[in-house]
Tab-separated table of C-alpha atoms in Angstrom:
chain	number	residue	atom	x	y	z
A	26	MET	CA	-16.684	13.966	-7.066
A	27	HIS	CA	-15.002	12.752	-10.214
A	28	ASP	CA	-11.294	12.247	-10.851
A	29	ILE	CA	-10.265	14.794	-13.507
A	30	ARG	CA	-7.344	12.556	-14.448
A	31	ALA	CA	-9.714	9.730	-15.359
A	32	ILE	CA	-11.777	12.152	-17.471
A	33	ARG	CA	-8.588	13.392	-19.131
A	34	GLU	CA	-7.553	9.829	-19.982
A	35	ASN	CA	-10.921	8.724	-21.385
A	36	PRO	CA	-13.333	11.599	-22.039
A	37	ASP	CA	-15.514	9.563	-24.398
A	38	ALA	CA	-16.184	6.913	-21.756
A	39	PHE	CA	-17.072	9.636	-19.238
A	40	ASP	CA	-19.581	11.243	-21.601
A	41	ALA	CA	-21.013	7.850	-22.534
A	42	ALA	CA	-21.618	7.058	-18.866
A	43	LEU	CA	-23.331	10.429	-18.368
A	44	ALA	CA	-25.497	9.730	-21.417
A	45	ARG	CA	-26.744	6.562	-19.712
A	46	ARG	CA	-28.119	8.857	-16.998
A	47	GLY	CA	-29.694	11.110	-19.597
A	48	GLU	CA	-27.109	13.829	-19.007
A	49	ALA	CA	-25.400	15.978	-21.643
A	50	PRO	CA	-21.686	15.525	-22.442
A	51	ALA	CA	-19.463	17.376	-19.985
A	52	SER	CA	-15.886	16.335	-20.715
A	53	ALA	CA	-15.071	19.096	-23.210
A	54	ALA	CA	-15.965	21.935	-20.823
A	55	LEU	CA	-14.224	20.226	-17.914
A	56	LEU	CA	-11.046	19.543	-19.865
A	57	ALA	CA	-10.931	23.100	-21.211
A	58	LEU	CA	-10.933	24.403	-17.641
A	59	ASP	CA	-8.417	21.772	-16.627
A	60	GLU	CA	-6.083	22.701	-19.493
A	61	ALA	CA	-6.292	26.414	-18.654
A	62	ARG	CA	-5.654	25.647	-14.981
A	63	ARG	CA	-2.629	23.490	-15.710
A	64	ALA	CA	-1.266	26.097	-18.159
A	65	LYS	CA	-1.439	28.770	-15.457
A	66	ILE	CA	0.258	26.461	-12.963
A	67	SER	CA	3.035	25.723	-15.467
A	68	ALA	CA	3.499	29.414	-16.290
A	69	ALA	CA	3.616	30.276	-12.602
A	70	GLU	CA	6.277	27.633	-12.049
A	71	THR	CA	8.345	29.042	-14.931
A	72	ALA	CA	8.015	32.568	-13.586
A	73	GLN	CA	8.946	31.310	-10.122
A	74	ALA	CA	12.103	29.744	-11.552
A	75	ASP	CA	12.969	33.046	-13.280
A	76	GLN	CA	12.372	34.889	-10.003
A	77	ASN	CA	14.616	32.488	-8.105
A	78	LYS	CA	17.370	32.834	-10.708
A	79	ALA	CA	17.185	36.612	-10.669
A	80	SER	CA	17.234	36.624	-6.872
A	81	LYS	CA	20.537	34.747	-6.887
A	82	GLU	CA	22.012	37.088	-9.503
A	83	VAL	CA	21.039	40.172	-7.477
A	84	GLY	CA	23.537	39.220	-4.820
A	85	ALA	CA	26.273	38.647	-7.355
A	86	ALA	CA	25.666	42.046	-8.994
A	87	LYS	CA	25.770	43.744	-5.607
A	88	ALA	CA	29.036	42.006	-4.735
A	89	THR	CA	30.748	43.156	-7.960
A	90	GLY	CA	29.529	46.720	-7.522
A	91	ASN	CA	27.493	46.646	-10.735
A	92	ASP	CA	24.777	49.029	-9.584
A	93	ALA	CA	22.953	49.191	-12.934
A	94	GLU	CA	22.695	45.404	-13.163
A	95	PHE	CA	21.741	45.241	-9.494
A	96	GLU	CA	18.829	47.638	-10.022
A	97	ARG	CA	17.725	45.828	-13.196
A	98	LEU	CA	17.709	42.457	-11.485
A	99	ARG	CA	15.985	43.800	-8.385
A	100	ALA	CA	13.207	45.238	-10.547
A	101	LEU	CA	12.983	41.932	-12.408
A	102	VAL	CA	12.574	40.028	-9.134
A	103	GLY	CA	9.709	42.341	-8.181
A	104	GLU	CA	8.040	41.890	-11.566
A	105	LYS	CA	8.351	38.122	-11.435
A	106	LYS	CA	7.055	38.016	-7.881
A	107	ALA	CA	3.924	39.936	-8.899
A	108	GLU	CA	3.588	37.794	-12.019
A	109	VAL	CA	3.794	34.566	-9.994
A	110	ALA	CA	1.215	35.807	-7.496
A	111	ALA	CA	-1.202	36.815	-10.272
A	112	MET	CA	-0.872	33.515	-12.117
A	113	GLN	CA	-1.234	31.486	-8.907
A	114	ALA	CA	-4.412	33.415	-8.120
A	115	GLU	CA	-5.738	32.744	-11.633
A	116	ALA	CA	-4.870	29.051	-11.306
A	117	LYS	CA	-6.640	28.927	-7.940
A	118	GLU	CA	-9.744	30.540	-9.441
A	119	LEU	CA	-9.749	28.108	-12.377
A	120	ASP	CA	-9.334	25.213	-9.933
A	121	ALA	CA	-12.346	26.475	-7.954
A	122	GLN	CA	-14.392	26.701	-11.155
A	123	LEU	CA	-13.406	23.156	-12.101
A	124	THR	CA	-14.279	21.823	-8.633
A	125	GLU	CA	-17.638	23.616	-8.747
A	126	LYS	CA	-18.510	22.088	-12.110
A	127	LEU	CA	-17.476	18.611	-10.957
A	128	ALA	CA	-19.602	18.974	-7.809
A	129	TRP	CA	-22.787	19.232	-9.887
A	130	ILE	CA	-22.145	16.108	-11.987
A	131	ALA	CA	-23.786	12.856	-10.867
A	132	ASN	CA	-21.881	9.661	-10.153
A	133	LEU	CA	-21.347	7.311	-13.079
A	134	PRO	CA	-23.498	4.155	-13.102
A	135	ALA	CA	-21.916	0.726	-12.693
A	136	ALA	CA	-21.798	-1.413	-15.810
A	137	ASP	CA	-24.501	-3.791	-14.538
A	138	VAL	CA	-27.052	-1.050	-13.813
A	139	PRO	CA	-29.935	-1.344	-16.300
A	140	ASP	CA	-30.532	1.565	-18.645
A	141	GLY	CA	-33.865	3.304	-18.301
A	142	ALA	CA	-35.716	6.576	-17.902
A	143	ASP	CA	-37.623	6.208	-14.637
A	144	GLU	CA	-38.998	3.757	-12.042
A	145	GLU	CA	-40.935	1.895	-14.732
A	146	ASP	CA	-37.600	0.628	-16.044
A	147	ASN	CA	-36.339	-0.751	-12.720
A	148	VAL	CA	-35.700	-4.487	-12.734
A	149	GLU	CA	-37.002	-6.857	-10.077
A	150	VAL	CA	-34.291	-9.158	-8.743
A	151	ASN	CA	-35.987	-10.781	-5.755
A	152	ARG	CA	-39.414	-11.325	-4.233
A	153	TRP	CA	-40.177	-12.759	-0.802
A	154	GLY	CA	-43.338	-13.693	1.077
A	155	ASP	CA	-46.942	-14.279	0.104
A	156	VAL	CA	-49.158	-11.263	-0.367
A	157	PRO	CA	-51.915	-11.698	2.250
A	158	ALA	CA	-55.410	-12.559	1.061
A	159	PHE	CA	-58.089	-10.733	3.042
A	160	GLY	CA	-61.753	-11.680	3.249
A	161	PHE	CA	-62.517	-7.961	3.327
A	162	ALA	CA	-61.276	-4.781	1.650
A	163	PRO	CA	-58.032	-3.928	3.464
A	164	LYS	CA	-57.695	-0.385	4.736
A	165	GLU	CA	-54.806	2.037	4.650
A	166	HIS	CA	-52.933	2.339	7.933
A	167	TYR	CA	-54.600	5.518	9.171
A	168	GLU	CA	-58.093	4.089	8.507
A	169	ILE	CA	-57.692	0.961	10.653
A	170	ALA	CA	-59.916	1.254	13.736
A	171	GLY	CA	-57.238	0.288	16.236
A	172	VAL	CA	-54.828	2.803	14.722
A	173	ALA	CA	-56.927	5.856	13.849
A	174	ALA	CA	-57.220	7.359	17.332
A	175	SER	CA	-53.493	7.039	17.985
A	176	MET	CA	-52.298	8.540	14.679
A	177	ASP	CA	-53.100	12.229	15.105
A	178	PHE	CA	-52.547	14.371	12.027
A	179	GLU	CA	-54.812	17.244	13.116
A	180	THR	CA	-52.895	18.081	16.273
A	181	ALA	CA	-49.585	17.753	14.428
A	182	ALA	CA	-50.876	20.132	11.754
A	183	LYS	CA	-51.868	22.600	14.478
A	184	THR	CA	-48.366	22.610	15.915
A	185	SER	CA	-46.250	22.113	12.803
A	186	GLY	CA	-48.284	22.168	9.579
A	187	ALA	CA	-48.843	19.572	6.884
A	188	ARG	CA	-46.853	16.331	6.593
A	189	PHE	CA	-46.383	15.816	10.322
A	190	VAL	CA	-48.000	13.286	12.653
A	191	MET	CA	-48.286	12.681	16.384
A	192	LEU	CA	-48.242	9.007	17.305
A	193	LYS	CA	-49.840	8.214	20.642
A	194	GLY	CA	-50.347	5.304	22.991
A	195	ALA	CA	-49.948	1.815	21.597
A	196	VAL	CA	-49.042	2.941	18.076
A	197	ALA	CA	-46.226	5.111	19.421
A	198	ARG	CA	-44.971	2.114	21.395
A	199	ILE	CA	-45.065	-0.161	18.349
A	200	HIS	CA	-43.130	2.456	16.384
A	201	ARG	CA	-40.500	2.594	19.137
A	202	ALA	CA	-40.388	-1.199	19.331
A	203	LEU	CA	-39.684	-1.428	15.615
A	204	ALA	CA	-36.702	0.905	15.881
A	205	GLN	CA	-35.282	-1.005	18.860
A	206	PHE	CA	-35.794	-4.327	17.090
A	207	MET	CA	-33.967	-3.053	13.990
A	208	ILE	CA	-31.007	-1.681	15.926
A	209	ASP	CA	-30.693	-4.830	18.053
A	210	THR	CA	-30.805	-7.042	14.962
A	211	HIS	CA	-28.123	-5.031	13.168
A	212	VAL	CA	-25.864	-5.012	16.219
A	213	ASP	CA	-26.414	-8.543	17.539
A	214	HIS	CA	-26.836	-10.445	14.254
A	215	ASN	CA	-25.269	-8.298	11.541
A	216	GLY	CA	-22.151	-7.062	13.316
A	217	LEU	CA	-22.755	-3.334	12.916
A	218	THR	CA	-21.516	-0.814	15.471
A	219	GLU	CA	-24.283	1.300	16.964
A	220	VAL	CA	-23.668	5.060	16.864
A	221	ASN	CA	-25.682	7.767	18.585
A	222	CYS	CA	-24.900	10.678	16.294
A	223	PRO	CA	-25.802	14.354	15.806
A	224	VAL	CA	-28.698	15.329	13.554
A	225	LEU	CA	-27.308	18.833	12.972
A	226	VAL	CA	-24.329	19.066	10.631
A	227	ARG	CA	-22.164	21.689	8.950
A	228	ASP	CA	-21.915	22.544	5.256
A	229	GLU	CA	-18.796	20.390	4.920
A	230	ALA	CA	-20.656	17.235	5.956
A	231	MET	CA	-23.494	17.939	3.518
A	232	TYR	CA	-21.038	18.626	0.700
A	233	GLY	CA	-18.874	15.620	1.488
A	234	THR	CA	-21.874	13.278	1.247
A	235	ASP	CA	-23.085	14.851	-2.037
A	236	LYS	CA	-26.150	16.629	-0.567
A	237	LEU	CA	-24.682	20.031	-1.504
A	238	PRO	CA	-24.638	22.055	-3.621
A	239	LYS	CA	-27.310	20.471	-5.796
A	240	PHE	CA	-29.919	19.465	-3.231
A	241	ALA	CA	-29.994	22.344	-0.766
A	242	GLU	CA	-33.734	22.819	-1.284
A	243	ASP	CA	-34.415	19.264	-0.132
A	244	SER	CA	-33.076	19.953	3.356
A	245	TYR	CA	-33.766	22.291	6.264
A	246	LYS	CA	-31.167	24.828	7.385
A	247	THR	CA	-31.153	26.614	10.740
A	248	THR	CA	-30.515	30.307	11.282
A	249	GLU	CA	-27.108	29.295	12.691
A	250	ASP	CA	-26.179	27.765	9.321
A	251	MET	CA	-26.511	24.171	10.480
A	252	TRP	CA	-28.367	21.554	8.457
A	253	LEU	CA	-30.925	19.073	9.788
A	254	ILE	CA	-29.942	15.705	8.360
A	255	SER	CA	-32.168	13.925	5.859
A	256	THR	CA	-30.500	10.654	6.862
A	257	SER	CA	-27.759	9.651	9.291
A	258	GLU	CA	-25.815	8.517	6.224
A	259	ILE	CA	-24.522	12.098	6.302
A	260	THR	CA	-23.192	11.972	9.854
A	261	LEU	CA	-21.924	8.387	9.771
A	262	THR	CA	-20.194	8.660	6.407
A	263	TYR	CA	-18.621	12.027	7.119
A	264	SER	CA	-17.186	10.654	10.368
A	265	VAL	CA	-14.193	9.412	8.328
A	266	ALA	CA	-13.675	12.673	6.398
A	267	GLY	CA	-10.003	13.601	6.107
A	268	ASP	CA	-8.916	10.330	7.707
A	269	VAL	CA	-6.297	7.878	6.479
A	270	LEU	CA	-7.540	4.545	7.816
A	271	ASP	CA	-5.528	1.362	8.169
A	272	GLU	CA	-6.536	-1.315	5.678
A	273	ALA	CA	-6.844	-3.772	8.571
A	274	ASP	CA	-9.567	-1.601	10.120
A	275	LEU	CA	-11.848	-1.947	7.091
A	276	PRO	CA	-14.665	-2.550	6.548
A	277	ARG	CA	-16.096	-0.160	9.112
A	278	ARG	CA	-19.794	-0.953	9.575
A	279	MET	CA	-22.075	1.436	11.458
A	280	THR	CA	-25.758	1.834	12.251
A	281	ALA	CA	-27.777	4.632	13.840
A	282	HIS	CA	-31.383	5.343	14.736
A	283	THR	CA	-32.131	9.042	14.284
A	284	LEU	CA	-34.726	11.607	13.472
A	285	CYS	CA	-34.521	12.667	9.824
A	286	PHE	CA	-35.873	15.761	8.091
A	287	ARG	CA	-36.785	16.397	4.461
A	288	SER	CA	-38.516	19.351	2.881
A	289	GLU	CA	-40.094	17.030	0.277
A	290	ALA	CA	-39.453	19.705	-2.344
A	291	GLY	CA	-41.206	18.807	-5.578
A	292	SER	CA	-43.534	16.242	-3.962
A	293	ALA	CA	-46.640	18.429	-3.749
A	294	GLY	CA	-49.761	16.304	-4.075
A	295	ARG	CA	-47.930	12.993	-3.613
A	296	ASP	CA	-48.881	10.714	-0.707
A	297	THR	CA	-50.621	13.502	1.182
A	298	ALA	CA	-52.815	11.081	3.179
A	299	GLY	CA	-51.317	9.135	6.063
A	300	MET	CA	-47.691	9.101	7.166
A	301	LEU	CA	-45.976	7.677	4.091
A	302	ARG	CA	-44.251	10.950	3.153
A	303	GLN	CA	-43.416	13.185	6.110
A	304	HIS	CA	-41.147	16.160	6.778
A	305	GLN	CA	-39.933	14.519	10.017
A	306	PHE	CA	-39.442	10.783	10.366
A	307	GLU	CA	-37.197	8.173	11.938
A	308	LYS	CA	-34.842	5.831	10.206
A	309	VAL	CA	-32.352	3.163	11.137
A	310	GLU	CA	-29.434	3.666	8.779
A	311	MET	CA	-26.534	1.420	7.813
A	312	VAL	CA	-23.205	2.792	6.541
A	313	SER	CA	-20.137	0.868	5.467
A	314	VAL	CA	-16.673	2.207	4.685
A	315	THR	CA	-14.706	-0.410	2.824
A	316	LEU	CA	-11.938	-1.329	0.416
A	317	PRO	CA	-12.631	-0.779	-3.296
A	318	ASP	CA	-12.383	-4.474	-4.182
A	319	GLN	CA	-14.861	-5.384	-1.434
A	320	SER	CA	-17.571	-2.790	-2.012
A	321	ASP	CA	-19.737	-4.836	-4.403
A	322	ALA	CA	-19.839	-7.739	-1.953
A	323	GLU	CA	-20.503	-5.300	0.887
A	324	GLN	CA	-23.514	-3.889	-0.933
A	325	LYS	CA	-25.010	-7.360	-1.253
A	326	ARG	CA	-24.334	-7.976	2.443
A	327	MET	CA	-26.078	-4.746	3.415
A	328	LEU	CA	-29.003	-5.572	1.154
A	329	ARG	CA	-29.459	-8.903	2.921
A	330	CYS	CA	-29.338	-7.148	6.307
A	331	ALA	CA	-32.238	-4.918	5.248
A	332	GLU	CA	-34.232	-7.726	3.625
A	333	ASP	CA	-33.776	-9.859	6.740
A	334	ILE	CA	-35.528	-7.237	8.881
A	335	LEU	CA	-38.643	-7.562	6.727
A	336	GLU	CA	-38.441	-11.350	6.721
A	337	ARG	CA	-38.265	-11.416	10.519
A	338	LEU	CA	-41.342	-9.170	10.562
A	339	VAL	CA	-43.021	-11.429	7.952
A	340	ILE	CA	-43.645	-8.494	5.596
A	341	PRO	CA	-43.824	-9.475	1.909
A	342	TYR	CA	-41.418	-7.459	-0.223
A	343	ARG	CA	-39.704	-7.255	-3.546
A	344	THR	CA	-36.211	-5.995	-4.375
A	345	VAL	CA	-35.441	-4.041	-7.533
A	346	ILE	CA	-32.229	-2.694	-9.022
A	347	LEU	CA	-32.764	0.898	-10.045
A	348	CYS	CA	-32.222	1.880	-13.658
A	349	THR	CA	-29.894	4.711	-14.648
A	350	GLY	CA	-32.736	7.232	-14.821
A	351	ASP	CA	-34.056	6.505	-11.314
A	352	MET	CA	-30.815	6.349	-9.335
A	353	GLY	CA	-29.871	9.029	-6.841
A	354	PHE	CA	-27.227	11.621	-7.655
A	355	GLY	CA	-24.399	10.031	-5.660
A	356	ALA	CA	-25.169	6.384	-6.353
A	357	LYS	CA	-23.153	4.075	-8.550
A	358	ARG	CA	-25.671	1.268	-8.042
A	359	THR	CA	-28.861	1.155	-5.945
A	360	TYR	CA	-31.215	-1.598	-4.854
A	361	ASP	CA	-34.622	-0.590	-3.523
A	362	ILE	CA	-36.628	-2.849	-1.234
A	363	GLU	CA	-40.372	-2.336	-1.558
A	364	ALA	CA	-42.727	-3.606	1.142
A	365	TRP	CA	-46.231	-4.784	0.294
A	366	LEU	CA	-48.908	-2.339	1.496
A	367	PRO	CA	-52.367	-3.953	1.272
A	368	GLY	CA	-54.152	-0.637	1.740
A	369	GLN	CA	-52.558	0.668	-1.462
A	370	ASP	CA	-52.516	-2.724	-3.160
A	371	SER	CA	-48.928	-2.091	-4.159
A	372	TYR	CA	-45.288	-2.378	-3.193
A	373	ARG	CA	-43.742	0.824	-1.800
A	374	GLU	CA	-40.124	1.674	-1.107
A	375	ILE	CA	-38.960	1.012	2.435
A	376	SER	CA	-35.189	0.873	1.895
A	377	SER	CA	-32.541	1.930	-0.599
A	378	VAL	CA	-29.095	0.335	-0.446
A	379	SER	CA	-26.480	2.160	-2.510
A	380	THR	CA	-22.793	2.059	-3.251
A	381	THR	CA	-21.165	5.350	-4.171
A	382	GLY	CA	-17.753	3.893	-5.013
A	383	ASP	CA	-15.155	6.570	-4.268
A	384	PHE	CA	-17.527	9.413	-5.237
A	385	GLN	CA	-18.127	10.608	-1.667
A	386	ALA	CA	-14.628	9.687	-0.511
A	387	ARG	CA	-13.072	12.086	-3.033
A	388	ARG	CA	-15.349	14.906	-1.892
A	389	MET	CA	-14.371	14.436	1.758
A	390	ASN	CA	-10.815	13.089	1.241
A	391	ALA	CA	-11.358	9.787	3.064
A	392	ARG	CA	-8.565	7.329	2.335
A	393	TYR	CA	-6.909	4.167	3.587
A	394	LYS	CA	-3.288	3.075	3.847
A	395	PRO	CA	-2.651	-0.175	1.916
A	396	ALA	CA	-1.189	-2.939	4.055
A	397	ASP	CA	1.534	-3.608	1.495
A	398	GLY	CA	2.642	0.018	1.406
A	399	GLY	CA	2.192	2.606	-1.280
A	400	LYS	CA	0.272	5.868	-1.388
A	401	PRO	CA	-3.054	6.191	0.438
A	402	ARG	CA	-6.082	5.362	-1.713
A	403	PHE	CA	-9.689	6.449	-1.543
A	404	VAL	CA	-12.090	4.216	0.365
A	405	HIS	CA	-15.515	3.225	-0.954
A	406	THR	CA	-18.649	4.238	0.955
A	407	LEU	CA	-22.057	2.564	1.037
A	408	ASN	CA	-25.329	3.405	2.715
A	409	GLY	CA	-28.714	1.770	3.182
A	410	SER	CA	-31.916	2.086	5.164
A	411	GLY	CA	-32.328	-0.677	7.625
A	412	LEU	CA	-35.215	0.380	7.688
A	413	ALA	CA	-37.356	3.513	7.473
A	414	VAL	CA	-39.208	3.120	10.786
A	415	GLY	CA	-42.419	4.929	9.880
A	416	ARG	CA	-42.876	3.089	6.626
A	417	CYS	CA	-42.161	-0.178	8.387
A	418	LEU	CA	-44.874	0.704	10.906
A	419	ILE	CA	-47.288	1.223	8.021
A	420	ALA	CA	-46.389	-2.186	6.567
A	421	VAL	CA	-46.796	-3.944	9.932
A	422	LEU	CA	-50.184	-2.352	10.582
A	423	GLU	CA	-51.602	-2.915	7.117
A	424	ASN	CA	-50.395	-6.494	6.703
A	425	GLY	CA	-51.546	-7.494	10.182
A	426	GLN	CA	-54.966	-5.838	10.061
A	427	GLN	CA	-58.076	-7.866	10.827
A	428	GLU	CA	-61.665	-7.293	9.733
A	429	ASP	CA	-62.727	-6.085	13.197
A	430	GLY	CA	-60.131	-3.283	13.130
A	431	SER	CA	-57.552	-5.045	15.281
A	432	VAL	CA	-53.973	-5.739	14.194
A	433	VAL	CA	-52.000	-8.941	14.767
A	434	LEU	CA	-48.390	-7.919	15.360
A	435	PRO	CA	-45.210	-9.801	14.359
A	436	ASP	CA	-43.958	-12.247	16.977
A	437	VAL	CA	-40.463	-10.707	16.985
A	438	LEU	CA	-41.880	-7.499	18.478
A	439	ALA	CA	-43.404	-9.232	21.506
A	440	PRO	CA	-40.260	-8.888	23.672
A	441	TYR	CA	-40.336	-5.137	23.037
A	442	LEU	CA	-44.055	-4.862	23.820
A	443	GLY	CA	-44.144	-6.638	27.155
A	444	GLY	CA	-45.201	-9.893	25.522
A	445	LYS	CA	-48.255	-8.320	23.877
A	446	THR	CA	-49.054	-9.444	20.333
A	447	THR	CA	-52.253	-7.672	19.266
A	448	LEU	CA	-53.535	-4.121	18.853
A	449	THR	CA	-57.243	-4.159	19.676
A	450	PRO	CA	-59.942	-2.243	17.737
A	451	GLU	CA	-59.957	0.170	20.672
A	452	GLY	CA	-56.226	0.852	20.265
A	453	GLN	CA	-54.950	-1.157	23.228
A	454	LEU	CA	-52.085	-3.644	23.302
A	455	VAL	CA	-53.030	-7.120	24.571
């Protein structure tokens, strides 16, 4: 959500920032609504003052026995009361219209975000690890002999339809091990607080984290009007909605491992093979709530937390800063981490780490109380995948594949796999 006062003070800068995203100017329409709203509020206040004055004079007229003046003033009080109510209702309606328009406008990009139209204009800022050289043509994850029998798309389609998978046996255990390894690393090494949170949320949580109203079609809604989360960013971030936090309690750093659900609206025909793009998946999420002057540093910290997971797993990756045309709706700045997938001979996104500034905080009224006094101020919120578990599984399987169909697994997973380090061509852990 945007601050209408900031738009009022510098409409040209607001429109220029929207133009960087490829959006049309919006300040004129917003300010016209704002002016009409404020005019109604001012008129209502004037009418209220007239009503109050007349109310006082009614008593005086009654006391002096001036019946004609008493009746005139009493009628005036009634007129002003109705007038105030009507104007307050009009002001409330104009305020709702203004809020609705603001809710559909994307966050403004940070100054250092590169301009661009789409992912082709993203800028690489880091690359780690050597892309493995195979003496054979590497396969995609679902084609590897040791994996194929344990990655069951047919049965999942029978129960649930397309874009679902049933993981079985050793592959299911590796998937679980990855999630446990990520959570343990974030808690034990990165200082995040683990949260076991709901995956069903109300409209307010979706709205407060900028998933509504614009992206309703991307999510699943139950018949009881609850939403299945697309990421635990929603639950973790909204946990501070309406709060006034103490400055000393910030930053608040959280992590959660949850199921996530996405309708994948608009992705027909993309990544239909394998488990790269699923309706149901698991993710380990990171969320930070912090002070405005610390949010840029916090984003870099979170980015390193996510990159470190891949480095511990010895998965080659590259990090890019997204251009203005590829950033998500609520993001002020986003870094994507892309893991190397030998089966596709390309880097694919495995994490996005974004700062929203005070964009989400304004929508959900999350503030902090400055230590030196003064009025409460809006916090900054950040979110990042640490990591997408299914996509990380793909990267582990494809990068560790051997010519005989076995997979050599990362050493850091051994404690979670009973000391086992290899997936055999027959799909067994040894």
